[in-house]
Structures are given as structure tokens and as C-alpha cells.
Tab-separated table of C-alpha atoms and ligand atoms in Angstrom:
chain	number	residue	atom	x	y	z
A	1	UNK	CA	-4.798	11.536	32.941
A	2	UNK	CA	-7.846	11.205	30.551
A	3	UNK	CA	-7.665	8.992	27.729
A	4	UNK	CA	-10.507	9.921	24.730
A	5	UNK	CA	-11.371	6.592	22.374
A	6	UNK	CA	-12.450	8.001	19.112
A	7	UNK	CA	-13.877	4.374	18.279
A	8	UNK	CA	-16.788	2.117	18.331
A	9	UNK	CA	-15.108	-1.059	18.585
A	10	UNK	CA	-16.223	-2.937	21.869
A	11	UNK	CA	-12.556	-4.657	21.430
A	12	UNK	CA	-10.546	-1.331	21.815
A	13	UNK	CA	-12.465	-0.876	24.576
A	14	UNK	CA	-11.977	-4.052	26.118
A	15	UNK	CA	-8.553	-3.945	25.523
A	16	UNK	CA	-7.661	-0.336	27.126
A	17	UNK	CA	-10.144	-1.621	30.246
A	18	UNK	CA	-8.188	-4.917	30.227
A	19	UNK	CA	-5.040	-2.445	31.404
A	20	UNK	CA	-7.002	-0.562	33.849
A	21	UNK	CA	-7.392	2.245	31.644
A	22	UNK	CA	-11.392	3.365	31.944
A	23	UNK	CA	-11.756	5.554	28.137
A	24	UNK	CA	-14.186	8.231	27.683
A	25	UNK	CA	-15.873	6.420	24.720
A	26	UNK	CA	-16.760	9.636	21.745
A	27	UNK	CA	-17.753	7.617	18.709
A	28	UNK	CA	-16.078	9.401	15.333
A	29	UNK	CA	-18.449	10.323	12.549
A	30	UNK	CA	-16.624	9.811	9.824
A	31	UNK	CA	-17.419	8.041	6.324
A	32	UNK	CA	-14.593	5.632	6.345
A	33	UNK	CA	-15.260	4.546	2.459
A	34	UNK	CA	-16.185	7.825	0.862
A	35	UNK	CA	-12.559	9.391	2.891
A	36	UNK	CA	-10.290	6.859	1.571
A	37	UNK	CA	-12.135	7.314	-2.096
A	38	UNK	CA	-11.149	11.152	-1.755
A	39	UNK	CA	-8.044	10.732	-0.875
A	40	UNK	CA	-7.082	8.121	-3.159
A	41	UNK	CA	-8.623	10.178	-5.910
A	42	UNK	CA	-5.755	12.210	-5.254
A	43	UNK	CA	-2.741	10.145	-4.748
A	44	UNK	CA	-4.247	6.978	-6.658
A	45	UNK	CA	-4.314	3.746	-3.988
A	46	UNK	CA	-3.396	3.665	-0.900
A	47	UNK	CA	-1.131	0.935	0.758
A	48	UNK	CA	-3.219	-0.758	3.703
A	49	UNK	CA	-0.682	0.647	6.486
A	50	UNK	CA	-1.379	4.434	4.900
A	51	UNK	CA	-4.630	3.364	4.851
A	52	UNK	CA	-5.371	2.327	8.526
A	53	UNK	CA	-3.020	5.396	9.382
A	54	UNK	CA	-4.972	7.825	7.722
A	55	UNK	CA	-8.458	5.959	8.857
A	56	UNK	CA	-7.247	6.076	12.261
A	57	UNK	CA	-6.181	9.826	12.373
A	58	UNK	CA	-9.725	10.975	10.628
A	59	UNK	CA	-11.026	9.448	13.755
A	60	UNK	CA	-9.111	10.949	16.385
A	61	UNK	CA	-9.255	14.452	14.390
A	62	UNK	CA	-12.884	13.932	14.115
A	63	UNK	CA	-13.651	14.650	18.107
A	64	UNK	CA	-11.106	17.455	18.099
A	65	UNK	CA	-13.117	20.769	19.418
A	66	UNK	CA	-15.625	18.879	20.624
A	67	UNK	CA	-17.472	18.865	24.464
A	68	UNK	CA	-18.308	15.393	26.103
A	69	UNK	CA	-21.211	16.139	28.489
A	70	UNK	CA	-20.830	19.972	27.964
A	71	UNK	CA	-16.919	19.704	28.887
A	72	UNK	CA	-14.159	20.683	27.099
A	73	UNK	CA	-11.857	17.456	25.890
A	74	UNK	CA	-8.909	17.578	28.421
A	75	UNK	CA	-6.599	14.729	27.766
A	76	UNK	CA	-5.688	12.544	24.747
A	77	UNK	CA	-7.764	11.017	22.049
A	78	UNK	CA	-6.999	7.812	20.457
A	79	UNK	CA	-8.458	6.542	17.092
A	80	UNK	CA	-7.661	3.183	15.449
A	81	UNK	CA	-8.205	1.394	12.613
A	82	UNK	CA	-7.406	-1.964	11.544
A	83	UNK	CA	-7.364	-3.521	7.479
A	84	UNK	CA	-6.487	-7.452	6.844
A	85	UNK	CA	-4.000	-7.743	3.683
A	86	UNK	CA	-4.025	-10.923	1.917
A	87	UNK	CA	-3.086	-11.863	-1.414
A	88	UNK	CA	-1.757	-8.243	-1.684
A	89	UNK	CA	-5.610	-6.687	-1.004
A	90	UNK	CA	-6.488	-5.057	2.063
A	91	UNK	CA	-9.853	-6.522	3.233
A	92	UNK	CA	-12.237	-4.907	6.585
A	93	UNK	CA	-15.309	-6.267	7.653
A	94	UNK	CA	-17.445	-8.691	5.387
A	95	UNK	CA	-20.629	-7.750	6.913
A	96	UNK	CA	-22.158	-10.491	4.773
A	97	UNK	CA	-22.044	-14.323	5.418
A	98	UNK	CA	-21.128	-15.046	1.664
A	99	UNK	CA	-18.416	-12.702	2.055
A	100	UNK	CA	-17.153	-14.124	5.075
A	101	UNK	CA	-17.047	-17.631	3.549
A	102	UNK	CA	-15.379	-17.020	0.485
A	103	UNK	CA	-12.317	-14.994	2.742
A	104	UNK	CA	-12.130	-18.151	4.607
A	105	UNK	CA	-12.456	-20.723	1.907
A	106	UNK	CA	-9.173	-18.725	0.272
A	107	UNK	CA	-7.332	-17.837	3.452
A	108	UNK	CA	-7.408	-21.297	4.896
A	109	UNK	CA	-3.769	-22.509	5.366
A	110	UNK	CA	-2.429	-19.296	3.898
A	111	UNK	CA	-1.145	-16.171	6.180
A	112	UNK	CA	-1.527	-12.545	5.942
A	113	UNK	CA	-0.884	-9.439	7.482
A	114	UNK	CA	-3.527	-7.339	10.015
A	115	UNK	CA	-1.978	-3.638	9.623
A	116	UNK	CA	-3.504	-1.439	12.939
A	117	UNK	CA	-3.127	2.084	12.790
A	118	UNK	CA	-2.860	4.163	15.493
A	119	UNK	CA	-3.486	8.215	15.925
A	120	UNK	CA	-3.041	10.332	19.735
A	121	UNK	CA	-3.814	13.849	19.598
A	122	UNK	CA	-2.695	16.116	22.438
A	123	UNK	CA	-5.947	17.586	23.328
A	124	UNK	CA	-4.660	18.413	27.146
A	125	UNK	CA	-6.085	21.945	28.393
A	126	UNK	CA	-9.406	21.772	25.767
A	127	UNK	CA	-7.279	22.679	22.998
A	128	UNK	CA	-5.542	20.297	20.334
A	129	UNK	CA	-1.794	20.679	20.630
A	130	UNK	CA	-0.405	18.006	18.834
A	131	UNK	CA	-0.634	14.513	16.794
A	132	UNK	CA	1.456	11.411	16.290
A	133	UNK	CA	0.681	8.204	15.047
A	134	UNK	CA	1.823	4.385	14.006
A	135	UNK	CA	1.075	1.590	12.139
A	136	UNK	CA	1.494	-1.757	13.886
A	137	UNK	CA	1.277	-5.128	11.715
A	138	UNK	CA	1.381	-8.857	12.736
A	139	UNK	CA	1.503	-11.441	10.682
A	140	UNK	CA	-1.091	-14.524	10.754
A	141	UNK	CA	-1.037	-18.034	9.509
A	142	UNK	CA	-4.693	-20.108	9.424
A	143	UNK	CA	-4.289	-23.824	9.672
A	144	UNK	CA	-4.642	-25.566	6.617
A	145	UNK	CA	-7.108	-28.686	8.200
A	146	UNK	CA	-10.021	-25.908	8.734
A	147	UNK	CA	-13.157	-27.992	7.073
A	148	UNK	CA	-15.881	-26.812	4.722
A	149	UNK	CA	-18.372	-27.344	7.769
A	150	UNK	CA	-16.257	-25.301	10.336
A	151	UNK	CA	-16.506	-22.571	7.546
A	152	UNK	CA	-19.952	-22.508	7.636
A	153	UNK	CA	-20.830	-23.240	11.134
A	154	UNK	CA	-18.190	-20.217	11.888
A	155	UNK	CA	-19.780	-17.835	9.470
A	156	UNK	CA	-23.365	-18.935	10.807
A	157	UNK	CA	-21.829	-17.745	14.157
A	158	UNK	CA	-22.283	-14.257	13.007
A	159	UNK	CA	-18.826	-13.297	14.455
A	160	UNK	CA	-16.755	-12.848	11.545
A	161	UNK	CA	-19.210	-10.333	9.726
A	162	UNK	CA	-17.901	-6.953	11.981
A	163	UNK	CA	-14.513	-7.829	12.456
A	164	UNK	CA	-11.390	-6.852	9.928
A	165	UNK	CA	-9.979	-9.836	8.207
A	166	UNK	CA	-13.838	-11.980	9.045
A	167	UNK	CA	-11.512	-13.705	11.826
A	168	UNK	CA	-10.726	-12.876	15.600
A	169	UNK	CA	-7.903	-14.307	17.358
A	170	UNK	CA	-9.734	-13.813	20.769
A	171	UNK	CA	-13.042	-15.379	19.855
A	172	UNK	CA	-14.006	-18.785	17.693
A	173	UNK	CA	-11.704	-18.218	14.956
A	174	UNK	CA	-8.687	-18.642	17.624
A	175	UNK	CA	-8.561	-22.217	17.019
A	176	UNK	CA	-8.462	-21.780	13.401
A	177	UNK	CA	-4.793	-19.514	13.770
A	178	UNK	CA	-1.857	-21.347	13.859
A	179	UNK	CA	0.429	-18.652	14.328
A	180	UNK	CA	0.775	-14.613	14.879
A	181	UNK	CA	3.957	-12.730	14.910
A	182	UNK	CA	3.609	-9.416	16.257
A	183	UNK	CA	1.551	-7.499	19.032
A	184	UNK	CA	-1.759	-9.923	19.222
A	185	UNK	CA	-3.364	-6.629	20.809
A	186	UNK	CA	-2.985	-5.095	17.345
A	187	UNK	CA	-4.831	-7.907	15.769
A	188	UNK	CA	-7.725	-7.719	18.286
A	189	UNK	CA	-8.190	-3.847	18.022
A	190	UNK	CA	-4.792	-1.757	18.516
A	191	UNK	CA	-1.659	-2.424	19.490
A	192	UNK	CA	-0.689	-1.626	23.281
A	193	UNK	CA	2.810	-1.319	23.003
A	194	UNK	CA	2.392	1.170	20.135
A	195	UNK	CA	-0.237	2.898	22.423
A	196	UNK	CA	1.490	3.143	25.435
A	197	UNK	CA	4.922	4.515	23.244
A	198	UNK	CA	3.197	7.068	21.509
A	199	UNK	CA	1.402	8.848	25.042
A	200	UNK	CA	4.775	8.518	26.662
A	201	UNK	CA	6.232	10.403	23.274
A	202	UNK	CA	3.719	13.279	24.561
A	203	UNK	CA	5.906	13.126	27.391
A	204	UNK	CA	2.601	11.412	29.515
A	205	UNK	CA	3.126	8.986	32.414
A	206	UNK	CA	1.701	5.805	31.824
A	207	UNK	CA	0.464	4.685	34.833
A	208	UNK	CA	-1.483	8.460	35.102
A	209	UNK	CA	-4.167	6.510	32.664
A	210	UNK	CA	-4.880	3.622	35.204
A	211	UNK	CA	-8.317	3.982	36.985
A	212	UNK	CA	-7.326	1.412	39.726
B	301	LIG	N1	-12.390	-8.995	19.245
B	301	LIG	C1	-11.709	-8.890	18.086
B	301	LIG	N2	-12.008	-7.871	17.241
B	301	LIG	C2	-11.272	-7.791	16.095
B	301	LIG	C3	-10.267	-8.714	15.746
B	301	LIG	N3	-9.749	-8.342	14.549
B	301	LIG	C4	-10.397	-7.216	14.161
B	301	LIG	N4	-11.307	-6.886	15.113
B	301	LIG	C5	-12.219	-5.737	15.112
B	301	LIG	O1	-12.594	-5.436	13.784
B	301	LIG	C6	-12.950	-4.059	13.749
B	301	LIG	C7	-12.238	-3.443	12.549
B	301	LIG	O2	-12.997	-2.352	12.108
B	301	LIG	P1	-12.494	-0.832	12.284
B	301	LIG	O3	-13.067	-0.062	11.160
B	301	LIG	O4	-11.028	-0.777	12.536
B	301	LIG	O5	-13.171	-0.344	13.651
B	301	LIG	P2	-14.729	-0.312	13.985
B	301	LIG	O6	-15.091	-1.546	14.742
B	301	LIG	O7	-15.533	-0.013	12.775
B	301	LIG	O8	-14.831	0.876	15.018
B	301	LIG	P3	-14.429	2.415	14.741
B	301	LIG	O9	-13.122	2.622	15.435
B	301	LIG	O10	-15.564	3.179	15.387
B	301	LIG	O11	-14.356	2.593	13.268
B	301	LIG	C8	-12.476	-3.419	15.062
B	301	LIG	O12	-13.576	-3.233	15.927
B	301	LIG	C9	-11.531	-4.470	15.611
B	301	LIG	O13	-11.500	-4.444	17.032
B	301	LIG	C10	-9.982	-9.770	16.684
B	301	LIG	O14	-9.110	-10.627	16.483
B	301	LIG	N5	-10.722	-9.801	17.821
């Protein structure tokens, strides 16, 4: 069975290889900012778990219809999305260094919560059928001991600028993370478990994604 990744994130794809599963990659095109501003124009602010949900659904939705190399989509698509709360805001990427060093400078030796959202669409046959989605969360607590210079010298890295939350559990930050109490997957990109129940919910098999 063919699984679609509606995502540019080289850690989704990592992970879903890491479990044998070989994604057709279809990158969404959708304005991530200007979708949440429209909605929330409507319904006032959104919660970071509706948030990510509705992030990650624009992004499956977004490849419905389409062809990948002038085929019809025959399988399932997957889009994610994944929003750090802490201190009661929901933060994504930093993309700048003084950004990423002011997150760290107030999340050192606090915690917070990395909400993942997950959307499938049933897209078996070239035709959608249906959707379901979930949001996972885990909970995170930095060490308190992390020094002004390991600030910098991790922001200098470059790695926190693309990644939710300006930290990575699976990269040079890991040291830096006492704890995590949930699905680590959903902190690096989505959360298998929630994957894996949500394709069997479509009544899939599994093991039908494996390319081994
Ligand atoms: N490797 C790694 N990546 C992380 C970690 N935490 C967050 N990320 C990445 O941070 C990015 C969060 O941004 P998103 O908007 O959800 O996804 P994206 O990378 O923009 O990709 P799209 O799905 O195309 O939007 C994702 O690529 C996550 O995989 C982590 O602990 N490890």
C-alpha cells in the first residue's frame, strides 16, 4: 500500500523510512501563516492542538486531486504539523538566531508541550474517500544547568532555526532535554503510534506500507 507525505520535513521522512515505509514525498503548497490568520479571523485564536490539526489537514487536503508523475494518487496521504507551547504560546520555527536564543534563554530549566498533528486522507482508487486525524502531545523538560555559551554555540549551529520549539530531541539539543513524556516520534516530526492507528482506522494493514 502507498503512503503520500504531504510534507517537507526531512524528519517525517526519516522517520516513516526509519519503519521501512518508502513515502511518495508531494510537498503541500499551502501558506501556513496567512491560513491560520483566516481562520482565526473567524473563530478568534486557535489553541495550538487545533492549530497543528488544522495545519496538518490543509496539507494533506492540499495534494488531494492531484497526479504524481502523471498518475493518479492511489493510496493515503499524510500531512503533519508540529507547534511548541510554552508559557501558554504556541511557538514554530525561529528562523532567526536572535529568536532562537531568546526561546532558549527562557525555556532553560522550564518544560513545555510539542502538540503534532496528524491528518490521513483515503485517497485509494485516485479519488479522496475519506479523512481522519489526531493531535499527539509530549511533554518536555530542558535542564536547568544549560550555560549562556551552550546557548550561543547551539544557536550558531544553525539547527534550531527550522525546527518547532528551536530544539530537537534527535540532534544537539538532546543533551539539553532532561525529560519527554509522550511519543518522542511526535516531537521529532509525527507521532508513529498515532500514524500507524489512524491507517489501520481506514481499515489498512500495516505491514502493506513496508518496502522491505
Ligand atoms: N529532527 C527533528 N526535527 C524536529 C524536531 N522538532 C521539530 N522538528 C521539525 O520542525 C519542523 C516543524 O515545522 P512544520 O511546519 O511542522 O513542518 P515543516 O518542516 O515546515 O514541513 P511541512 O510539513 O512541509 O510544513 C518539522 O520539520 C519537524 O520535523 C526534533 O526534535 N527533531
Amino acid at each position: 500500500m502507498r503512503l503520500y507525505l504531504a510534507s517537507t520535513s526531512p524528519a517525517r521522512l526519516s522517520l516513516l523510512r526509519q519503519i521501512g515505509i518508502e513515502p511518495v514525498v508531494v510537498p503541500p503548497l499551502v501558506d501556513e501563516e496567512a491560513e491560520v490568520a483566516r481562520v482565526e479571523a473567524e473563530t478568534g485564536p486557535l489553541a495550538p492542538g487545533a492549530m497543528v490539526q488544522l495545519l496538518a489537514r490543509l496539507k494533506a487536503e492540499a495534494i488531494v486531486g492531484t497526479e504524481v508523475d502523471g498518475e493518479p494518487i492511489d493510496g493515503f496521504i499524510l500531512g503533519g504539523d508540529s507547534a511548541f507551547e510554552f508559557g501558554g504560546v504556541a511557538y514554530g520555527k525561529p528562523h532567526r538566531p536572535e529568536v532562537a536564543r531568546d526561546r532558549w534563554l527562557a525555556q532553560r530549566g522550564g518544560s513545555g508541550v510539542l502538540h503534532s498533528g496528524h491528518w490521513i486522507v483515503d485517497h485509494r482508487g485516485g479519488a479522496r474517500r475519506d479523512g481522519a486525524g489526531r493531535v499527539d502531545e509530549a511533554r518536555l523538560t530542558f535542564a536547568d544547568d544549560i550555560t549562556d555559551d551552550e546557548i550561543d554555540a547551539y544557536v550558531a549551529s544553525g539547527e534550531p532555526l527550522l525546527v518547532a520549539g528551536a530544539f530537537t530531541i534527535d540532534g544537539l539539543a538532546a543533551p539539553f532535554i532532561r525529560s519527554i513524556e509522550g511519543a518522542p516520534s511526535a516531537v521529532v516530526g509525527m507521532s508513529l503510534p498515532v500514524v500507524r492507528d489512524l491507517l489501520r482506522g481506514f481499515g489498512a494493514d500495516w505491514t502493506s506500507f513496508w518496502n522491505r
